[in-house]
mmCIF file with all atom_site columns, C-alpha atoms in Angstrom:
data_model
loop_
_atom_site.group_PDB
_atom_site.id
_atom_site.type_symbol
_atom_site.label_atom_id
_atom_site.label_alt_id
_atom_site.label_comp_id
_atom_site.label_asym_id
_atom_site.label_entity_id
_atom_site.label_seq_id
_atom_site.pdbx_PDB_ins_code
_atom_site.Cartn_x
_atom_site.Cartn_y
_atom_site.Cartn_z
_atom_site.occupancy
_atom_site.B_iso_or_equiv
_atom_site.pdbx_formal_charge
_atom_site.auth_seq_id
_atom_site.auth_comp_id
_atom_site.auth_asym_id
_atom_site.auth_atom_id
_atom_site.pdbx_PDB_model_num
ATOM 1   C CA . MET A 1 1   ? -0.053  -0.061 -0.095  1.00 94.00 ? 13  MET A CA 1
ATOM 2   C CA . ASN A 1 2   ? 1.402   3.181  -0.255  1.00 97.00 ? 14  ASN A CA 1
ATOM 3   C CA . ILE A 1 3   ? 0.031   6.781  1.186   1.00 96.00 ? 15  ILE A CA 1
ATOM 4   C CA . TYR A 1 4   ? 0.558   9.992  0.557   1.00 97.00 ? 16  TYR A CA 1
ATOM 5   C CA . LEU A 1 5   ? 0.470   12.784 3.683   1.00 96.00 ? 17  LEU A CA 1
ATOM 6   C CA . VAL A 1 6   ? -0.258  15.925 2.922   1.00 97.00 ? 18  VAL A CA 1
ATOM 7   C CA . ASP A 1 7   ? 0.102   18.382 5.898   1.00 94.00 ? 19  ASP A CA 1
ATOM 8   C CA . ASP A 1 8   ? 1.409   22.057 5.900   1.00 94.00 ? 20  ASP A CA 1
ATOM 9   C CA . HIS A 1 9   ? 3.103   20.767 9.762   1.00 92.00 ? 21  HIS A CA 1
ATOM 10  C CA . ASN A 1 10  ? 6.510   18.855 9.277   1.00 92.00 ? 22  ASN A CA 1
ATOM 11  C CA . LEU A 1 11  ? 7.053   17.668 12.103  1.00 93.00 ? 23  LEU A CA 1
ATOM 12  C CA . PHE A 1 12  ? 3.553   15.528 12.236  1.00 87.00 ? 24  PHE A CA 1
ATOM 13  C CA . ARG A 1 13  ? 4.051   14.466 8.857   1.00 92.00 ? 25  ARG A CA 1
ATOM 14  C CA . GLU A 1 14  ? 7.966   12.657 10.145  1.00 93.00 ? 26  GLU A CA 1
ATOM 15  C CA . GLY A 1 15  ? 5.776   11.322 13.541  1.00 89.00 ? 27  GLY A CA 1
ATOM 16  C CA . ILE A 1 16  ? 3.436   9.564  10.946  1.00 86.00 ? 28  ILE A CA 1
ATOM 17  C CA . ARG A 1 17  ? 5.967   8.459  8.297   1.00 92.00 ? 29  ARG A CA 1
ATOM 18  C CA . PHE A 1 18  ? 8.099   6.870  11.241  1.00 90.00 ? 30  PHE A CA 1
ATOM 19  C CA . LEU A 1 19  ? 4.680   5.076  12.677  1.00 85.00 ? 31  LEU A CA 1
ATOM 20  C CA . PHE A 1 20  ? 4.346   3.845  9.139   1.00 86.00 ? 32  PHE A CA 1
ATOM 21  C CA . ASN A 1 21  ? 8.026   2.642  8.707   1.00 87.00 ? 33  ASN A CA 1
ATOM 22  C CA . ASP A 1 22  ? 7.049   -0.634 11.275  1.00 84.00 ? 34  ASP A CA 1
ATOM 23  C CA . ARG A 1 23  ? 4.386   -1.524 8.864   1.00 85.00 ? 35  ARG A CA 1
ATOM 24  C CA . ASP A 1 24  ? 5.142   -4.630 6.442   1.00 89.00 ? 36  ASP A CA 1
ATOM 25  C CA . GLU A 1 25  ? 2.044   -3.370 4.579   1.00 92.00 ? 37  GLU A CA 1
ATOM 26  C CA . ILE A 1 26  ? 3.413   0.011  3.442   1.00 93.00 ? 38  ILE A CA 1
ATOM 27  C CA . ASN A 1 27  ? 5.457   -0.078 0.393   1.00 95.00 ? 39  ASN A CA 1
ATOM 28  C CA . GLU A 1 28  ? 6.034   4.086  -0.154  1.00 95.00 ? 40  GLU A CA 1
ATOM 29  C CA . VAL A 1 29  ? 5.103   6.951  2.168   1.00 95.00 ? 41  VAL A CA 1
ATOM 30  C CA . TYR A 1 30  ? 5.052   10.488 0.321   1.00 97.00 ? 42  TYR A CA 1
ATOM 31  C CA . GLU A 1 31  ? 4.771   14.067 1.576   1.00 96.00 ? 43  GLU A CA 1
ATOM 32  C CA . ALA A 1 32  ? 3.489   17.040 0.357   1.00 97.00 ? 44  ALA A CA 1
ATOM 33  C CA . SER A 1 33  ? 3.727   20.308 2.602   1.00 96.00 ? 45  SER A CA 1
ATOM 34  C CA . ASN A 1 34  ? 0.322   21.489 0.788   1.00 97.00 ? 46  ASN A CA 1
ATOM 35  C CA . GLY A 1 35  ? -2.450  20.799 -1.801  1.00 96.00 ? 47  GLY A CA 1
ATOM 36  C CA . ILE A 1 36  ? -0.473  22.749 -4.597  1.00 97.00 ? 48  ILE A CA 1
ATOM 37  C CA . GLU A 1 37  ? 2.644   20.195 -4.083  1.00 97.00 ? 49  GLU A CA 1
ATOM 38  C CA . PHE A 1 38  ? 0.525   17.618 -3.597  1.00 97.00 ? 50  PHE A CA 1
ATOM 39  C CA . LEU A 1 39  ? -1.984  18.236 -6.650  1.00 98.00 ? 51  LEU A CA 1
ATOM 40  C CA . ASN A 1 40  ? 1.698   18.781 -9.098  1.00 97.00 ? 52  ASN A CA 1
ATOM 41  C CA . GLU A 1 41  ? 2.965   15.336 -7.741  1.00 96.00 ? 53  GLU A CA 1
ATOM 42  C CA . LEU A 1 42  ? 0.244   12.858 -7.736  1.00 97.00 ? 54  LEU A CA 1
ATOM 43  C CA . GLU A 1 43  ? 0.249   11.690 -11.769 1.00 93.00 ? 55  GLU A CA 1
ATOM 44  C CA . HIS A 1 44  ? 3.406   10.666 -10.970 1.00 94.00 ? 56  HIS A CA 1
ATOM 45  C CA . LYS A 1 45  ? 2.937   8.660  -7.935  1.00 95.00 ? 57  LYS A CA 1
ATOM 46  C CA . ASN A 1 46  ? 1.355   5.045  -7.563  1.00 95.00 ? 58  ASN A CA 1
ATOM 47  C CA . VAL A 1 47  ? -0.719  6.329  -4.458  1.00 97.00 ? 59  VAL A CA 1
ATOM 48  C CA . ASP A 1 48  ? -3.881  3.744  -2.756  1.00 97.00 ? 60  ASP A CA 1
ATOM 49  C CA . ILE A 1 49  ? -4.454  6.653  0.158   1.00 96.00 ? 61  ILE A CA 1
ATOM 50  C CA . VAL A 1 50  ? -4.263  9.965  0.710   1.00 98.00 ? 62  VAL A CA 1
ATOM 51  C CA . LEU A 1 51  ? -3.998  11.106 4.946   1.00 95.00 ? 63  LEU A CA 1
ATOM 52  C CA . LEU A 1 52  ? -5.090  14.822 3.961   1.00 95.00 ? 64  LEU A CA 1
ATOM 53  C CA . ASP A 1 53  ? -5.085  17.693 6.067   1.00 93.00 ? 65  ASP A CA 1
ATOM 54  C CA . ILE A 1 54  ? -7.798  20.054 5.839   1.00 91.00 ? 66  ILE A CA 1
ATOM 55  C CA . GLU A 1 55  ? -6.446  23.385 7.305   1.00 89.00 ? 67  GLU A CA 1
ATOM 56  C CA . MET A 1 56  ? -3.423  24.653 4.817   1.00 89.00 ? 68  MET A CA 1
ATOM 57  C CA . PRO A 1 57  ? -2.410  27.701 3.356   1.00 89.00 ? 69  PRO A CA 1
ATOM 58  C CA . GLY A 1 58  ? -3.336  28.046 -0.408  1.00 91.00 ? 70  GLY A CA 1
ATOM 59  C CA . ILE A 1 59  ? -5.696  25.399 -1.523  1.00 94.00 ? 71  ILE A CA 1
ATOM 60  C CA . ASN A 1 60  ? -7.528  23.875 1.080   1.00 93.00 ? 72  ASN A CA 1
ATOM 61  C CA . GLY A 1 61  ? -8.063  20.296 1.384   1.00 93.00 ? 73  GLY A CA 1
ATOM 62  C CA . ILE A 1 62  ? -11.407 19.952 0.289   1.00 94.00 ? 74  ILE A CA 1
ATOM 63  C CA . ASP A 1 63  ? -10.583 21.883 -2.884  1.00 96.00 ? 75  ASP A CA 1
ATOM 64  C CA . THR A 1 64  ? -7.699  19.518 -2.956  1.00 97.00 ? 76  THR A CA 1
ATOM 65  C CA . CYS A 1 65  ? -10.073 16.636 -2.208  1.00 97.00 ? 77  CYS A CA 1
ATOM 66  C CA . ARG A 1 66  ? -11.997 17.511 -5.614  1.00 97.00 ? 78  ARG A CA 1
ATOM 67  C CA . LYS A 1 67  ? -9.259  18.162 -7.823  1.00 98.00 ? 79  LYS A CA 1
ATOM 68  C CA . ALA A 1 68  ? -6.754  15.320 -6.345  1.00 98.00 ? 80  ALA A CA 1
ATOM 69  C CA . LEU A 1 69  ? -10.086 12.850 -7.549  1.00 98.00 ? 81  LEU A CA 1
ATOM 70  C CA . GLU A 1 70  ? -10.252 13.882 -10.910 1.00 97.00 ? 82  GLU A CA 1
ATOM 71  C CA . ILE A 1 71  ? -6.748  13.264 -11.593 1.00 97.00 ? 83  ILE A CA 1
ATOM 72  C CA . LYS A 1 72  ? -6.902  9.778  -9.954  1.00 97.00 ? 84  LYS A CA 1
ATOM 73  C CA . PRO A 1 73  ? -10.363 8.481  -9.109  1.00 95.00 ? 85  PRO A CA 1
ATOM 74  C CA . GLY A 1 74  ? -9.999  5.339  -7.587  1.00 93.00 ? 86  GLY A CA 1
ATOM 75  C CA . MET A 1 75  ? -7.966  6.842  -4.404  1.00 96.00 ? 87  MET A CA 1
ATOM 76  C CA . LYS A 1 76  ? -9.091  6.568  -1.127  1.00 97.00 ? 88  LYS A CA 1
ATOM 77  C CA . ILE A 1 77  ? -8.754  9.937  0.734   1.00 97.00 ? 89  ILE A CA 1
ATOM 78  C CA . ILE A 1 78  ? -9.019  10.204 4.720   1.00 93.00 ? 90  ILE A CA 1
ATOM 79  C CA . ALA A 1 79  ? -9.357  13.907 5.730   1.00 90.00 ? 91  ALA A CA 1
ATOM 80  C CA . LEU A 1 80  ? -7.196  15.161 8.773   1.00 84.00 ? 92  LEU A CA 1
ATOM 81  C CA . SER A 1 81  ? -8.635  17.748 11.440  1.00 76.00 ? 93  SER A CA 1
ATOM 82  C CA . MET A 1 82  ? -7.647  19.134 14.390  1.00 70.00 ? 94  MET A CA 1
ATOM 83  C CA . TYR A 1 83  ? -11.471 19.979 15.122  1.00 60.00 ? 95  TYR A CA 1
ATOM 84  C CA . GLY A 1 84  ? -14.498 17.946 15.112  1.00 58.00 ? 96  GLY A CA 1
ATOM 85  C CA . ASP A 1 85  ? -16.560 20.454 13.571  1.00 62.00 ? 97  ASP A CA 1
ATOM 86  C CA . GLU A 1 86  ? -19.530 18.646 11.489  1.00 66.00 ? 98  GLU A CA 1
ATOM 87  C CA . ASN A 1 87  ? -19.232 20.962 8.734   1.00 69.00 ? 99  ASN A CA 1
ATOM 88  C CA . PHE A 1 88  ? -15.394 20.179 7.915   1.00 68.00 ? 100 PHE A CA 1
ATOM 89  C CA . TYR A 1 89  ? -16.475 16.402 8.164   1.00 78.00 ? 101 TYR A CA 1
ATOM 90  C CA . SER A 1 90  ? -19.057 17.233 5.427   1.00 86.00 ? 102 SER A CA 1
ATOM 91  C CA . ASP A 1 91  ? -17.580 19.112 3.038   1.00 89.00 ? 103 ASP A CA 1
ATOM 92  C CA . MET A 1 92  ? -14.928 16.714 3.017   1.00 88.00 ? 104 MET A CA 1
ATOM 93  C CA . ILE A 1 93  ? -17.126 13.816 2.636   1.00 91.00 ? 105 ILE A CA 1
ATOM 94  C CA . ASP A 1 94  ? -19.117 16.168 -0.153  1.00 93.00 ? 106 ASP A CA 1
ATOM 95  C CA . ALA A 1 95  ? -15.721 16.677 -1.872  1.00 95.00 ? 107 ALA A CA 1
ATOM 96  C CA . GLY A 1 96  ? -15.070 12.829 -1.746  1.00 93.00 ? 108 GLY A CA 1
ATOM 97  C CA . ALA A 1 97  ? -13.364 11.468 0.961   1.00 95.00 ? 109 ALA A CA 1
ATOM 98  C CA . HIS A 1 98  ? -13.499 8.346  2.453   1.00 93.00 ? 110 HIS A CA 1
ATOM 99  C CA . GLY A 1 99  ? -13.107 9.277  5.772   1.00 88.00 ? 111 GLY A CA 1
ATOM 100 C CA . PHE A 1 100 ? -12.680 11.790 8.513   1.00 82.00 ? 112 PHE A CA 1
ATOM 101 C CA . LEU A 1 101 ? -10.086 11.582 11.755  1.00 74.00 ? 113 LEU A CA 1
ATOM 102 C CA . LEU A 1 102 ? -9.090  13.740 14.131  1.00 71.00 ? 114 LEU A CA 1
ATOM 103 C CA . LYS A 1 103 ? -5.349  14.404 14.202  1.00 65.00 ? 115 LYS A CA 1
ATOM 104 C CA . ASN A 1 104 ? -5.602  13.418 18.188  1.00 52.00 ? 116 ASN A CA 1
ATOM 105 C CA . SER A 1 105 ? -6.992  10.037 17.232  1.00 55.00 ? 117 SER A CA 1
ATOM 106 C CA . LYS A 1 106 ? -4.664  7.028  18.417  1.00 52.00 ? 118 LYS A CA 1
ATOM 107 C CA . PHE A 1 107 ? -2.548  5.374  15.175  1.00 56.00 ? 119 PHE A CA 1
ATOM 108 C CA . GLU A 1 108 ? -3.625  2.140  15.944  1.00 58.00 ? 120 GLU A CA 1
ATOM 109 C CA . THR A 1 109 ? -7.282  3.772  14.757  1.00 53.00 ? 121 THR A CA 1
ATOM 110 C CA . LEU A 1 110 ? -5.534  4.829  11.908  1.00 52.00 ? 122 LEU A CA 1
ATOM 111 C CA . MET A 1 111 ? -4.676  1.802  10.670  1.00 48.00 ? 123 MET A CA 1
#
């Protein structure tokens, strides 16, 4: 399984990448610090799951989700947020996300 982490917080991305390193089912972990960087690289990557932050500078996670699924409709996108706001959740699901995970969740919940 290949995973793409899209979040503007470097330490958060590095922590998730570190946790994925011990998982046999994870082949590749790609990273982007914003939606534009992610969308520019997406065509050239074989991606199964995207962990996508909702609030990022430039293009937000909702618009990034829509555009990413136009490029690769078969991907699964999981929205990440620090806030449990139902509006964020419903906007991401409407944009095509397959799920929503709070950033304070345990890693086992993500897996």
